[in-house]
XYZ file of C-alpha atoms in Angstrom:
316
model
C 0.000 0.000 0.000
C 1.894 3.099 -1.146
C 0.030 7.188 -0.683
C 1.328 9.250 -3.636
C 1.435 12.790 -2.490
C 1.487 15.363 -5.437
C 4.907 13.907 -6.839
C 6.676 15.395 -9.745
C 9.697 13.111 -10.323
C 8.616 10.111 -12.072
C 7.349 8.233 -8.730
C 4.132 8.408 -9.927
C 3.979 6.396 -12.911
C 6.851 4.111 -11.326
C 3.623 3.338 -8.803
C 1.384 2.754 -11.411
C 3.096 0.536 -12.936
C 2.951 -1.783 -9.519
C -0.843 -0.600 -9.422
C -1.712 -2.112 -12.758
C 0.420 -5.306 -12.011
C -1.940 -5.716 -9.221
C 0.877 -5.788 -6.528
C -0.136 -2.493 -5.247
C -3.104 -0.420 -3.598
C -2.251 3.250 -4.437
C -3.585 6.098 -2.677
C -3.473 9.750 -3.636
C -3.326 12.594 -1.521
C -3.076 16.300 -3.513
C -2.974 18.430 -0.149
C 0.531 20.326 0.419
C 0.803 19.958 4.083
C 2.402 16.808 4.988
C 0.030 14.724 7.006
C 2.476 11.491 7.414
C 1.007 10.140 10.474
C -2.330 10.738 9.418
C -1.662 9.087 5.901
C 0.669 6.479 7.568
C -2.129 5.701 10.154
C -4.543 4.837 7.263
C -3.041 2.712 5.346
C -1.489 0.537 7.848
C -5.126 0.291 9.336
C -6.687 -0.942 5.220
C -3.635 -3.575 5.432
C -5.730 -5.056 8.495
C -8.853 -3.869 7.625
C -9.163 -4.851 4.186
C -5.752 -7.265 3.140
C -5.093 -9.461 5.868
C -2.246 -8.251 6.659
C -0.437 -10.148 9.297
C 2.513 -7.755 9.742
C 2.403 -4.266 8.781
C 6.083 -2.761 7.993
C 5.744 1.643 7.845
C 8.262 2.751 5.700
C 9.465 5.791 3.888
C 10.367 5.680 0.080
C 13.557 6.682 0.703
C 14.354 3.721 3.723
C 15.169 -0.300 2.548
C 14.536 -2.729 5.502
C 17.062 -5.615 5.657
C 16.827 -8.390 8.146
C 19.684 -9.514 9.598
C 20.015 -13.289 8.200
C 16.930 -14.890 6.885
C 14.171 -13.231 5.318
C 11.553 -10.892 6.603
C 8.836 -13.371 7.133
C 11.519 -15.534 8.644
C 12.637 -12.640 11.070
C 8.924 -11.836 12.079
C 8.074 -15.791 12.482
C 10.546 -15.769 15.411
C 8.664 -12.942 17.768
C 6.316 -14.271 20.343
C 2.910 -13.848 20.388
C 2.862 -11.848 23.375
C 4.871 -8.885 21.793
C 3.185 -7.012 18.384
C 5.819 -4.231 18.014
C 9.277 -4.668 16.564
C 12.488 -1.952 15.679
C 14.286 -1.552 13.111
C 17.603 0.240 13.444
C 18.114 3.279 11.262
C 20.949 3.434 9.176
C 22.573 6.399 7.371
C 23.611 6.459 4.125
C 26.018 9.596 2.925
C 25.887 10.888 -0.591
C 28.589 10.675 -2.950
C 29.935 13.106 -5.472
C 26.819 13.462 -7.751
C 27.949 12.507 -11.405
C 24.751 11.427 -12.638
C 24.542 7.721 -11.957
C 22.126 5.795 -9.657
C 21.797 6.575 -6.434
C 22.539 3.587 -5.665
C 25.600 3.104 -7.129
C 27.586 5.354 -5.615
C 25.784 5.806 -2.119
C 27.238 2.479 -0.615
C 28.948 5.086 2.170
C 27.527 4.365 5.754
C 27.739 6.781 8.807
C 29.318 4.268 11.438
C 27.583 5.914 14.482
C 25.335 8.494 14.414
C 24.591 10.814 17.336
C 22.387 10.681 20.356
C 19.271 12.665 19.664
C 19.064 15.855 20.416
C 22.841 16.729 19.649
C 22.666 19.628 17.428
C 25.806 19.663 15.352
C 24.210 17.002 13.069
C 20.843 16.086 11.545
C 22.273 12.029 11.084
C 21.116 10.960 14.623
C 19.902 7.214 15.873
C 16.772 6.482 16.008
C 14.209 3.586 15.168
C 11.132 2.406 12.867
C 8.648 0.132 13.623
C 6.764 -3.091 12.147
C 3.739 -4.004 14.038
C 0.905 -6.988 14.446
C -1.380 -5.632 11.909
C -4.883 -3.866 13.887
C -7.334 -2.164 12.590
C -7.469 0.496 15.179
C -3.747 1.330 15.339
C -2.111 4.738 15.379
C 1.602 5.028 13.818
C 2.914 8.479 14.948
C 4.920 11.080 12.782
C 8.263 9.456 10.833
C 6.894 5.890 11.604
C 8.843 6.029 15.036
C 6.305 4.588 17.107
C 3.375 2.532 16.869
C 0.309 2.095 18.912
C -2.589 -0.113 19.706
C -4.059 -2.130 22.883
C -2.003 -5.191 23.432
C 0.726 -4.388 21.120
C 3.921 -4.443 23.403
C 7.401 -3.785 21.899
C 9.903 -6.030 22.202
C 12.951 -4.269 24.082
C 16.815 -4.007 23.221
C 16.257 -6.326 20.165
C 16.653 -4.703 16.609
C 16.349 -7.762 14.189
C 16.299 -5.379 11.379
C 18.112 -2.321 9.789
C 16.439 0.080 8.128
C 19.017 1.611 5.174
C 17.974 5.237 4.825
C 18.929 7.343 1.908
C 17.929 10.590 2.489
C 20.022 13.265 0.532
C 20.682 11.352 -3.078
C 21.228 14.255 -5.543
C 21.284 17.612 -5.784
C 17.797 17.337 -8.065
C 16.139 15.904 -5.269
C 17.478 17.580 -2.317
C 15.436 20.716 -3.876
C 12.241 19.096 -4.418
C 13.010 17.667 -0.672
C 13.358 21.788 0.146
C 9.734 22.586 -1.220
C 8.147 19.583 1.148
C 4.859 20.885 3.296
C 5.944 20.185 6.815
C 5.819 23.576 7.380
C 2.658 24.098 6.534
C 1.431 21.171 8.769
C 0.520 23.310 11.883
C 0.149 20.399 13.959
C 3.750 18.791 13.051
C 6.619 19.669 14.870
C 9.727 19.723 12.208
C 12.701 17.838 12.560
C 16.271 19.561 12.536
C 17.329 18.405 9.142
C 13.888 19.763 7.853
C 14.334 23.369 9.300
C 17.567 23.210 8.284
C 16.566 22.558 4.836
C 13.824 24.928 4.824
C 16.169 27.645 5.652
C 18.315 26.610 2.947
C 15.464 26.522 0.709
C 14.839 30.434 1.424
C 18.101 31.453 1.219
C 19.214 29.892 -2.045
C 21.264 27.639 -0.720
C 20.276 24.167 -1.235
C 23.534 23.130 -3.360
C 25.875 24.143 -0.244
C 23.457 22.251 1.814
C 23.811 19.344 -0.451
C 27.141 19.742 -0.825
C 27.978 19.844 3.229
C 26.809 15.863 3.384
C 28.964 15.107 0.750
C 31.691 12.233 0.939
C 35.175 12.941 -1.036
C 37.572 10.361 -1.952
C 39.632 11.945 0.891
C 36.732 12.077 3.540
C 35.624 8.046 3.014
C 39.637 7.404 3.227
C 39.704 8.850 7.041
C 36.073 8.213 8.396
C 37.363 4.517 7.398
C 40.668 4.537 9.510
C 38.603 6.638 12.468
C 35.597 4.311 11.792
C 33.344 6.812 11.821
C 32.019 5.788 8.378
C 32.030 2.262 6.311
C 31.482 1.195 2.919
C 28.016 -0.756 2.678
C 27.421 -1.821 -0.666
C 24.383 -4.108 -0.029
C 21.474 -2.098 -1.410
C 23.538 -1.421 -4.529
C 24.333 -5.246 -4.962
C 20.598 -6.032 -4.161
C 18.969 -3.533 -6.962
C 21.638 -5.133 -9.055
C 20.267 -8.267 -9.037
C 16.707 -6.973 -9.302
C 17.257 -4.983 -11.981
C 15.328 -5.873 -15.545
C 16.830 -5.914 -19.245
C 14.665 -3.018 -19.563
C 16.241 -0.852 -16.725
C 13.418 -1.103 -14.453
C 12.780 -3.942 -11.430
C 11.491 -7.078 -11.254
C 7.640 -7.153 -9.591
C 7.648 -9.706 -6.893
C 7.770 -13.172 -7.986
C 10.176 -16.319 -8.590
C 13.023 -13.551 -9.767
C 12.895 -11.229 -7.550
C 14.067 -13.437 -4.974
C 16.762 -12.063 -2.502
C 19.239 -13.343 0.157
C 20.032 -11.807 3.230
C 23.019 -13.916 4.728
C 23.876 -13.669 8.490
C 26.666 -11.122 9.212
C 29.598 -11.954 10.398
C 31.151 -11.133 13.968
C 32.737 -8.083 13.482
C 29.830 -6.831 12.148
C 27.608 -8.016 14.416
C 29.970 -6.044 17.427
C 29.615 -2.511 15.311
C 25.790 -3.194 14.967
C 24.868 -3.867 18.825
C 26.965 -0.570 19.625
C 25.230 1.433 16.966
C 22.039 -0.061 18.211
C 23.180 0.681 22.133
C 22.151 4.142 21.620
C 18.584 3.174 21.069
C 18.472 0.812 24.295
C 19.336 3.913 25.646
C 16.947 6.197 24.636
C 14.467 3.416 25.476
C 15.462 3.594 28.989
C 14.755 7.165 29.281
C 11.787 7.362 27.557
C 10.260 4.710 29.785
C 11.729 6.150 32.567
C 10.093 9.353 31.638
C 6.540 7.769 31.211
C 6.620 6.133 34.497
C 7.315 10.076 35.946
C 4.649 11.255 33.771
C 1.809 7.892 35.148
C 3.331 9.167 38.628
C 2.878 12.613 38.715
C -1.044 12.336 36.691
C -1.253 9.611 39.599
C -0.470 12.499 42.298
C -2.569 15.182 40.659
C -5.715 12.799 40.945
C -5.353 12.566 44.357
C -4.724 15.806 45.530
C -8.389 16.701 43.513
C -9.679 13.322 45.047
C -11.777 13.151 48.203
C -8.881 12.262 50.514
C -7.944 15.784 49.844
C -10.923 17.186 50.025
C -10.870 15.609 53.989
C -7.771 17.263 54.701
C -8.659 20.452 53.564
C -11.949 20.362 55.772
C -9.848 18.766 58.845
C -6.861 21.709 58.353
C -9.326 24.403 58.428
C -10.608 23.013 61.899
C-alpha cells in the first residue's frame, strides 16, 4: 500500500506501474501539508482492515529494511505472540559526489555511528522504525517512530532489522526535498534536518546544503581509519540483481528473490553498539513515562476526596 502525495519526479507512474500489475493499492493525496502520520495511520489500518495483513512494515520511500540473516517473514516468524511491536535500526547512508549515476551506485557510504538525539551539530542521529501486528485500530505516529494499539507491546533491546535510509541522493532531489509541506502542517513539529533545509530553501542555498553531506575520496579514506564511516554496498548489490533488461525492477515473484546472509562477527559487534544508543533512549523514555503515570497519579489525588478531607480537617 503506497500514498502518492502530489509527486513530480517520475514516482508516480513508477507506482502505477505496480498498481496495474496488481501488486499495489495506491492512494493519492493532492494536499501540500504533509500529514504522514495521518496518511501512515490509514493505510497501515486498510492492510488489516481490508488485506489481511499479518505484519504491517511503515516505511518511507527513501528507507530499505534488511533483516539480519533470513528473510523478513523468517525474522517476524521468530517474535512471540505476546509482543506485536518490533524496531528496526536506522541506518545512514552519505551521498557521494553526484555525477549522474544511480543513487545507488555510488551511495554504498555508511555513517558508522550516528549521534544521540538531540545533539545539534548534526541532523544524522539514531533512532528507530517500527513493524507491528497488523490492527485495525492502530495509530503510527509522525516518521513511523512509534506505533500504537491495545495489546501491542514492543519487544525491548532487540533490533532484528536495519532500516538503510537514503535521504540526501542528488542535488535534483534535495530541492524538491526543500519545497516539502511540513511547514505548513501546523500540527507537526519539524525535525532539525527539515528546518535546516527549509532555511536553505529560502536562502538559495540548497547546493551548499547538499554539498555539506557530501563524501570525497579523501573524507571516506579517514572516516574509514577513524571508523566513523564504512562502505556498505548491499542495497547497490541487491537492486543489481533486481534490476530488468529493460532498466526497471522485477515485480515480486520467482526472480525477484533475494538473500540476506547472516553477518559476520565483526559486524555483528559494530551493529549492537550502533544499536546501544537506542536501548538507551528506550530507557529514558520509559523512565520518563513512568514520571509522567506518577505525577497524573499524584494530581488525581490531591483533587480526590482524601484531599478534600484534609482540607476540611486543616481548616478546623
Amino acid at each position: 500500500i503506497a500514498t502518492d502525495n502530489r509527486s513530480q519526479d517520475g514516482t508516480t507512474e513508477i507506482l502505477e506501474r505496480y498498481e496495474r500489475a496488481g501488486v499495489l493499492h495506491l492512494l493519492r493525496e493532492e494536499g501540500d501539508d504533509m500529514r504522514q502520520d495521518e496518511w501512515v495511520t490509514r493505510m497501515a489500518r486498510l492492510a488489516a482492515t481490508d488485506f489481511g495483513a499479518d505484519w504491517v512494515v511503515n516505511a518511507d520511500a527513501d528507507e530499505f529494511w534488511w533483516p539480519r540473516g533470513g528473510s523478513l517473514k523468517e525474522v517476524l516468524a521468530t517474535v512471540p505472540d505476546r509482543y506485536g511491536v518490533i524496531r528496526g535500526c536506522w541506518r545512514h547512508f552519505l551521498p557521494r559526489p553526484d555525477d549522474g549515476a544511480f543513487f545507488a551506485e555510488r551511495m554504498t557510504v555508511r555513517l558508522g555511528m550516528p549521534a544521540f538525539p538531540g545533539d545539534k551539530t548534526t541532523i544524522f542521529h539514531a533512532h528507530q522504525k517500527v513493524a507491528h501486528r497488523a490492527d485495525p485500530q492502530i495509530t503510527i505516529e509522525a516518521g513511523n517512530h512509534n506505533a500504537l494499539g491495545a495489546g501491542l507491546e514492543p519487544i525491548r533491546a532487540w533490533h532484528p532489522i536495519e532500516v538503510l535510509h537514503f535521504s540526501f541522493r542528488t542535488v535534483a532531489q534535495v530541492q524538491r526535498k526543500g519545497r516539502g509541506g511540513w511547514l505548513r502542517n501546523a500540527g507537526y513539529e519539524p525535525t532539525l534536518h527539515q528546518l535546516l533545509l527549509d532555511e536553505a530553501s529560502r536562502t538559495g542555498r540548497l547546493d551548499d546544503f547538499y554539498t555539506s553531506f557530501v563524501v570525497t575520496d579523501e573524507a571516506l579514506e579517514r572516516g574509514i581509519r577513524d571508523g566513523k564511516l564504512a562502505v556498505d554496498p548491499r542495497l547497490r548489490d541487491a537492486l543489481r540483481e533486481l534490476r530488468a533488461e529493460d532498466g526497471s525492477f522485477h515485480l515480486p515473484g520467482p526472480e525477484s528473490t533475494l538473500a540476506f546472509p547472516r553477518p559476520d562477527v565483526r559486524e555483528d559487534g559494530l551493529y549492537a553498539g550502533e544499536a546501544s544508543v537506542l536501548i538507551e533512549i528506550d530507557g529514558v523514555v520509559r523512565a520518563e513515562q513512568r514520571v509522567d503515570a506518577f505525577e497524573r497519579r499524584l494530581a488525581s489525588l490531591e483533587r480526590g476526596p482524601l484531599s478534600r478531607v484534609r482540607h476540611r480537617l486543616a481548616r478546623r
